[in-house]
Amino acid sequence: MKKYLLFAVSAMFAANVCAQELEDITPESFDFSKKEVGLLEPDGVYHGANIQVLPADGNTAIPFSTLFETHGRRALFIVGGGQYSNPETSHAKNLLAGMAIVDLGGEVGKVLAISGHASAINGKMQELYPEWTGEIPLALGEFGWGNLNWTTDPDNTPLSEDADAFNIRCRIVLNVFANEPSESENIAGPIYCSTATRDIKPQGANGTNEPIKSGEFIKRYEEGDPMEDDFGNLIWDSENWMVYEFDTNVSTEDGIPTRIKWEMQTGPMANATIFIKEVKFFNNPEPVDKEGAAARKSFIKLTPDPVASVNNIEAENAAQKKVYTVSGIEVGNKAQKGVYVEKIGNKTRKVVVR
């Protein structure tokens, strides 16, 4: 019996030694935790699915390779149709007004927040966290079709000699708030990888990789049924963070770099805020096949801390805060249940205390 036990332990030890760890090859510029709180400027806003910039004469597009070199060989691009020919177009301005690094504190820390112009996130934060005194910026208006693109560092992008061996793992950690969460409507994605030669890896991932739904970020009972508030609305779960992973590869030199390409669902996003904690690339020394490369989702619990968020974007002076009833009578606080109007400087907002 002891011999069998010893053999089992030895086998487990050998398996652990043989299993090789993923190597993080994410460009440092994608580390949101090291960025300053405030509006985030992408490295470029360009026209066309292949990331190209049209010169003033509108004739010959500057090739991706030349454009990429000007941005330190690793970049976050926003790409779209004619609405995104440059950062000064109305669609680009609308979107950029709602992209910011915000500090949610606690186990979450700094994240990239992308807010639609009609998102009710600030009111929801105020309701969930009475100490919240910052504001997450919202888009100015509709921002049309487009996608977000995070590229690998070409000096650190591993090639795969086998086109069917996927040795690059992509990981995004995110949470989604929606005014009206939906378990059927796509809020983000599909998300997949596209190489410099526009090869979708794995093939067809742009059509098969799982999209993300806002209803995946709601509070649920232990048996899985969704919780509802007193008015029958689904309840956002700010602690429920999705880990979205898939695998890809680059099998030819001219395909370097590859990029995570996140197609924005601009209709649903108008009424939502997406929080992105991580965007990462890993070199996997044990590549997977096409079936294993498909997108998969898991969830982790990360708790934000509203007290750490008071310096968010436009931190407001709590000493200047005044609270009124809906009839205009000033009160000292919001201790009683009801609807109040809160005024800080020249800003006002409605607060519901239940």
Coordinates of C-alpha atoms in Angstrom, one line a residue:
M1 CA 0.0 0.0 0.0
K2 CA 2.8 2.4 0.9
K3 CA 4.5 1.7 -2.4
Y4 CA 1.4 2.6 -4.4
L5 CA 1.0 5.8 -2.3
L6 CA 4.7 6.7 -2.9
F7 CA 4.3 6.1 -6.6
A8 CA 1.2 8.4 -6.7
V9 CA 2.9 11.2 -4.9
S10 CA 5.9 10.9 -7.1
A11 CA 3.8 11.0 -10.3
M12 CA 2.0 14.1 -9.1
F13 CA 5.3 15.8 -8.3
A14 CA 6.6 14.9 -11.8
A15 CA 3.5 16.2 -13.4
N16 CA 3.8 19.5 -11.6
V17 CA 7.5 19.8 -12.6
C18 CA 6.6 19.0 -16.3
A19 CA 3.8 21.5 -16.4
Q20 CA 5.3 24.8 -17.6
E21 CA 4.0 28.2 -16.6
L22 CA 2.7 30.7 -19.0
E23 CA 5.1 33.6 -19.8
D24 CA 3.6 37.0 -19.6
I25 CA 4.5 38.9 -22.8
T26 CA 2.0 41.8 -22.3
P27 CA 3.4 45.2 -23.2
E28 CA 3.9 47.2 -20.1
S29 CA 1.8 50.1 -21.6
F30 CA -1.3 47.9 -21.2
D31 CA -0.9 47.8 -17.4
F32 CA -3.8 50.0 -16.3
S33 CA -2.7 49.8 -12.6
K34 CA 0.3 52.0 -13.5
K35 CA -1.6 54.7 -15.4
E36 CA -2.8 58.0 -14.1
V37 CA -6.5 58.4 -13.3
G38 CA -8.2 60.4 -16.0
L39 CA -9.2 60.3 -19.6
L40 CA -7.2 57.7 -21.6
E41 CA -5.9 58.7 -25.0
P42 CA -5.3 55.7 -27.3
D43 CA -2.2 55.5 -29.5
G44 CA -4.3 56.0 -32.6
V45 CA -7.7 56.3 -34.1
Y46 CA -7.8 55.0 -37.6
H47 CA -10.0 54.0 -40.6
G48 CA -10.6 50.5 -41.8
A49 CA -10.4 47.0 -40.4
N50 CA -6.7 46.7 -41.3
I51 CA -5.6 49.7 -39.2
Q52 CA -4.6 52.2 -41.8
V53 CA -4.4 56.0 -41.8
L54 CA -5.5 57.9 -44.8
P55 CA -3.2 60.8 -45.8
A56 CA -4.5 64.2 -46.5
D57 CA -4.7 63.6 -50.2
G58 CA -6.9 60.5 -49.5
N59 CA -5.0 58.4 -52.1
T60 CA -2.5 55.9 -50.7
A61 CA -3.0 54.6 -47.3
I62 CA 0.1 54.4 -45.0
P63 CA 0.8 50.7 -44.4
F64 CA 0.2 49.2 -40.9
S65 CA 3.9 48.3 -40.4
T66 CA 5.0 51.9 -40.9
L67 CA 2.2 53.2 -38.7
F68 CA 3.0 50.7 -36.0
E69 CA 6.7 51.7 -35.8
T70 CA 5.7 55.2 -34.9
H71 CA 3.9 54.0 -31.7
G72 CA 6.7 52.2 -30.0
R73 CA 5.8 48.9 -31.6
R74 CA 3.0 48.2 -29.2
A75 CA -0.2 50.1 -29.1
L76 CA -3.9 50.5 -28.4
F77 CA -5.8 51.5 -31.5
I78 CA -9.4 52.4 -32.1
V79 CA -10.5 51.4 -35.6
G80 CA -13.7 52.0 -37.5
G81 CA -15.3 52.9 -40.7
G82 CA -15.4 56.4 -42.1
Q83 CA -16.6 57.7 -38.7
Y84 CA -13.0 57.0 -37.3
S85 CA -10.8 58.4 -40.0
N86 CA -9.1 60.5 -37.3
P87 CA -9.5 61.5 -33.6
E88 CA -11.3 64.7 -34.6
T89 CA -14.4 63.1 -36.1
S90 CA -17.6 63.4 -34.1
H91 CA -17.8 59.6 -33.5
A92 CA -14.2 59.4 -32.3
K93 CA -14.7 62.4 -30.0
N94 CA -17.9 60.9 -28.5
L95 CA -16.2 57.6 -27.7
L96 CA -13.0 59.2 -26.4
A97 CA -15.0 61.3 -24.0
G98 CA -16.2 58.1 -22.3
M99 CA -12.8 56.3 -22.1
A100 CA -10.9 56.7 -18.8
I101 CA -8.8 55.1 -16.2
V102 CA -10.7 55.1 -12.9
D103 CA -9.7 53.7 -9.5
L104 CA -12.4 51.4 -8.1
G105 CA -10.1 50.7 -5.1
G106 CA -10.1 47.5 -3.0
E107 CA -9.2 44.3 -4.8
V108 CA -10.1 45.9 -8.2
G109 CA -7.9 49.0 -8.3
K110 CA -7.4 50.9 -11.5
V111 CA -9.3 49.9 -14.6
L112 CA -10.2 51.1 -18.0
A113 CA -13.8 52.3 -18.1
I114 CA -15.7 52.7 -21.3
S115 CA -19.1 54.4 -20.8
G116 CA -21.9 55.0 -23.2
H117 CA -23.5 58.4 -23.2
A118 CA -26.7 57.1 -21.5
S119 CA -25.1 54.9 -18.9
A120 CA -26.5 55.4 -15.4
I121 CA -23.3 54.1 -13.7
N122 CA -22.7 57.2 -11.6
G123 CA -26.2 57.1 -10.1
K124 CA -25.8 53.4 -9.4
M125 CA -22.4 53.9 -7.8
Q126 CA -23.9 56.6 -5.6
E127 CA -26.7 54.2 -4.6
L128 CA -24.4 51.3 -3.9
Y129 CA -21.7 53.2 -2.3
P130 CA -22.8 56.3 -0.3
E131 CA -19.2 57.5 0.0
W132 CA -18.7 57.7 -3.8
T133 CA -17.9 61.3 -4.8
G134 CA -16.2 60.9 -8.1
E135 CA -17.8 60.6 -11.6
I136 CA -17.0 58.2 -14.4
P137 CA -17.0 60.2 -17.7
L138 CA -19.6 59.3 -20.2
A139 CA -19.5 59.3 -24.0
L140 CA -20.8 62.5 -25.5
G141 CA -23.1 60.7 -27.9
E142 CA -23.4 57.9 -30.4
F143 CA -20.1 56.5 -31.6
G144 CA -21.0 54.1 -34.4
W145 CA -19.3 51.0 -35.5
G146 CA -15.7 50.4 -34.3
N147 CA -13.4 48.1 -32.5
L148 CA -10.6 48.2 -29.9
N149 CA -7.2 46.7 -30.8
W150 CA -4.4 45.8 -28.4
T151 CA -1.2 44.7 -30.2
T152 CA 1.6 42.4 -29.1
D153 CA 5.2 43.6 -29.0
P154 CA 6.7 42.2 -32.2
D155 CA 10.1 41.7 -30.4
N156 CA 8.3 39.5 -27.9
T157 CA 5.8 37.7 -30.1
P158 CA 6.5 33.9 -30.3
L159 CA 6.1 32.2 -33.7
S160 CA 4.4 28.9 -34.0
E161 CA 6.0 26.5 -36.5
D162 CA 2.7 24.5 -36.6
A163 CA -0.2 26.6 -37.9
D164 CA -2.5 24.4 -35.9
A165 CA -0.7 24.8 -32.6
F166 CA -1.9 27.8 -30.6
N167 CA 0.8 29.1 -28.3
I168 CA -0.4 32.6 -27.4
R169 CA -3.0 32.9 -24.7
C170 CA -5.1 36.0 -24.5
R171 CA -6.9 37.0 -21.3
I172 CA -9.3 39.9 -20.5
V173 CA -10.7 40.5 -17.0
L174 CA -13.8 42.6 -17.0
N175 CA -17.1 43.6 -15.5
V176 CA -20.1 45.2 -17.2
F177 CA -22.8 47.5 -15.8
A178 CA -25.9 48.0 -17.9
N179 CA -29.0 50.1 -17.2
E180 CA -31.1 47.1 -18.0
P181 CA -29.0 43.9 -17.9
S182 CA -29.9 41.4 -20.6
E183 CA -29.1 37.7 -20.6
S184 CA -29.6 37.6 -24.4
E185 CA -28.3 40.8 -25.9
N186 CA -24.5 41.0 -26.7
I187 CA -22.8 43.9 -24.9
A188 CA -19.3 43.2 -26.1
G189 CA -17.6 41.1 -28.7
P190 CA -16.9 39.0 -30.5
I191 CA -13.3 39.2 -29.3
Y192 CA -10.6 37.4 -31.2
C193 CA -7.1 37.9 -32.7
S194 CA -6.1 39.2 -36.1
T195 CA -2.5 39.1 -37.3
A196 CA -0.6 41.9 -39.3
T197 CA -1.6 39.9 -42.4
R198 CA -5.3 39.9 -41.3
D199 CA -5.4 36.2 -40.5
I200 CA -8.1 35.4 -37.9
K201 CA -6.6 32.9 -35.5
P202 CA -8.1 30.4 -34.8
Q203 CA -9.9 30.5 -38.2
G204 CA -13.4 31.6 -37.8
A205 CA -13.0 32.9 -34.3
N206 CA -14.6 36.2 -35.2
G207 CA -17.8 34.3 -35.8
T208 CA -17.6 31.6 -33.1
N209 CA -15.9 33.2 -30.1
E210 CA -18.4 33.8 -27.4
P211 CA -19.8 37.3 -27.1
I212 CA -20.4 38.8 -23.6
K213 CA -23.8 39.7 -22.2
S214 CA -24.6 42.2 -19.5
G215 CA -26.8 39.6 -17.8
E216 CA -23.7 37.7 -16.9
F217 CA -22.9 40.4 -14.3
I218 CA -26.0 40.3 -12.1
K219 CA -26.5 39.1 -8.6
R220 CA -27.9 35.5 -8.3
Y221 CA -29.1 33.2 -5.7
E222 CA -27.1 30.1 -4.9
E223 CA -29.3 28.0 -7.2
G224 CA -28.5 30.4 -10.0
D225 CA -31.8 32.3 -10.3
P226 CA -31.3 36.1 -10.8
M227 CA -32.0 38.5 -7.9
E228 CA -34.4 41.4 -8.4
D229 CA -34.9 44.6 -6.5
D230 CA -38.3 45.8 -5.2
F231 CA -39.2 47.1 -8.7
G232 CA -38.4 43.8 -10.5
N233 CA -35.1 45.0 -11.9
L234 CA -32.1 42.8 -12.2
I235 CA -29.3 43.8 -9.8
W236 CA -25.7 44.6 -11.0
D237 CA -23.0 42.7 -9.2
S238 CA -19.9 44.9 -9.0
E239 CA -17.9 42.0 -7.4
N240 CA -18.5 39.5 -10.3
W241 CA -15.6 39.7 -12.7
M242 CA -15.3 37.7 -15.8
V243 CA -12.0 36.1 -16.9
Y244 CA -12.3 35.8 -20.7
E245 CA -9.6 33.6 -22.4
F246 CA -8.8 32.2 -25.8
D247 CA -5.7 31.0 -27.6
T248 CA -4.1 32.2 -30.9
N249 CA -0.9 32.0 -32.8
V250 CA 1.3 33.7 -35.5
S251 CA 2.8 31.2 -37.9
T252 CA 4.6 33.5 -40.4
E253 CA 7.1 36.3 -39.8
D254 CA 5.0 38.8 -41.8
G255 CA 2.0 38.1 -39.5
I256 CA 3.7 39.7 -36.5
P257 CA 2.4 41.4 -34.5
T258 CA -1.0 40.0 -33.7
R259 CA -3.7 42.0 -32.0
I260 CA -6.7 41.4 -29.8
K261 CA -9.6 42.8 -31.7
W262 CA -12.7 43.7 -29.7
E263 CA -15.8 44.5 -31.8
M264 CA -17.9 47.1 -30.0
Q265 CA -21.6 46.6 -29.8
T266 CA -22.3 50.3 -30.0
G267 CA -26.1 50.0 -29.6
P268 CA -26.2 48.2 -26.2
M269 CA -23.0 50.1 -25.1
A270 CA -24.8 53.4 -25.2
N271 CA -26.6 52.3 -22.0
A272 CA -23.7 50.6 -20.3
T273 CA -20.2 50.9 -18.8
I274 CA -17.5 48.3 -19.3
F275 CA -14.8 48.0 -16.8
I276 CA -11.6 46.3 -18.1
K277 CA -9.1 45.3 -15.4
E278 CA -6.7 43.4 -17.5
V279 CA -5.7 42.8 -21.1
K280 CA -2.9 40.3 -21.3
F281 CA -0.9 38.1 -23.7
F282 CA 1.0 35.0 -22.6
N283 CA 3.5 32.7 -24.3
N284 CA 2.2 29.1 -23.7
P285 CA 5.1 26.6 -23.9
E286 CA 2.4 23.9 -24.2
P287 CA 0.3 24.9 -27.2
V288 CA -3.3 23.8 -27.5
D289 CA -5.1 22.7 -30.6
K290 CA -7.9 24.6 -32.4
E291 CA -10.6 23.0 -30.2
G292 CA -8.8 23.9 -27.0
A293 CA -8.2 27.5 -28.3
A294 CA -11.9 28.4 -28.3
A295 CA -13.0 31.3 -26.0
R296 CA -14.1 30.3 -22.5
K297 CA -15.4 32.2 -19.5
S298 CA -14.9 31.9 -15.8
F299 CA -15.7 34.2 -12.9
I300 CA -13.8 35.5 -9.9
K301 CA -14.8 37.7 -7.0
L302 CA -13.1 41.1 -6.7
T303 CA -14.5 43.6 -4.3
P304 CA -14.1 47.4 -5.1
D305 CA -13.6 49.9 -2.3
P306 CA -15.6 53.2 -2.8
V307 CA -13.6 55.0 -0.2
A308 CA -10.5 54.6 -2.3
S309 CA -12.4 56.0 -5.3
V310 CA -13.1 59.5 -4.0
N311 CA -10.3 60.9 -6.2
N312 CA -11.9 59.5 -9.4
I313 CA -11.6 61.7 -12.5
E314 CA -13.2 64.9 -11.0
A315 CA -13.0 64.4 -7.3
E316 CA -15.5 66.6 -5.6
N317 CA -15.2 68.3 -2.3
A318 CA -17.5 66.5 0.1
A319 CA -17.6 69.6 2.4
Q320 CA -19.5 71.4 -0.4
K321 CA -22.1 68.7 -0.7
K322 CA -25.7 69.8 0.0
V323 CA -28.7 67.5 0.1
Y324 CA -32.3 68.5 -0.6
T325 CA -35.7 66.7 -0.6
V326 CA -37.5 66.6 -3.9
S327 CA -39.6 69.6 -2.7
G328 CA -36.4 71.7 -2.3
I329 CA -35.9 71.6 1.5
E330 CA -32.3 71.3 2.5
V331 CA -31.6 68.4 4.9
G332 CA -28.4 67.4 6.6
N333 CA -28.1 63.9 5.3
K334 CA -29.9 61.0 3.6
A335 CA -30.5 58.9 6.7
Q336 CA -34.2 58.3 6.0
K337 CA -35.5 56.2 3.0
G338 CA -36.6 58.3 0.1
V339 CA -35.6 60.3 -2.9
Y340 CA -33.1 63.2 -2.6
V341 CA -31.4 65.7 -4.7
E342 CA -27.7 66.0 -4.0
K343 CA -25.8 69.2 -5.1
I344 CA -22.0 69.6 -5.2
G345 CA -20.8 72.8 -6.8
N346 CA -22.8 73.3 -10.0
K347 CA -23.6 69.6 -10.3
T348 CA -26.8 67.9 -9.1
R349 CA -27.9 64.3 -9.1
K350 CA -30.9 62.3 -7.8
V351 CA -30.1 59.7 -5.1
V352 CA -32.5 57.0 -3.9
V353 CA -32.1 55.6 -0.4
R354 CA -34.0 52.4 0.2

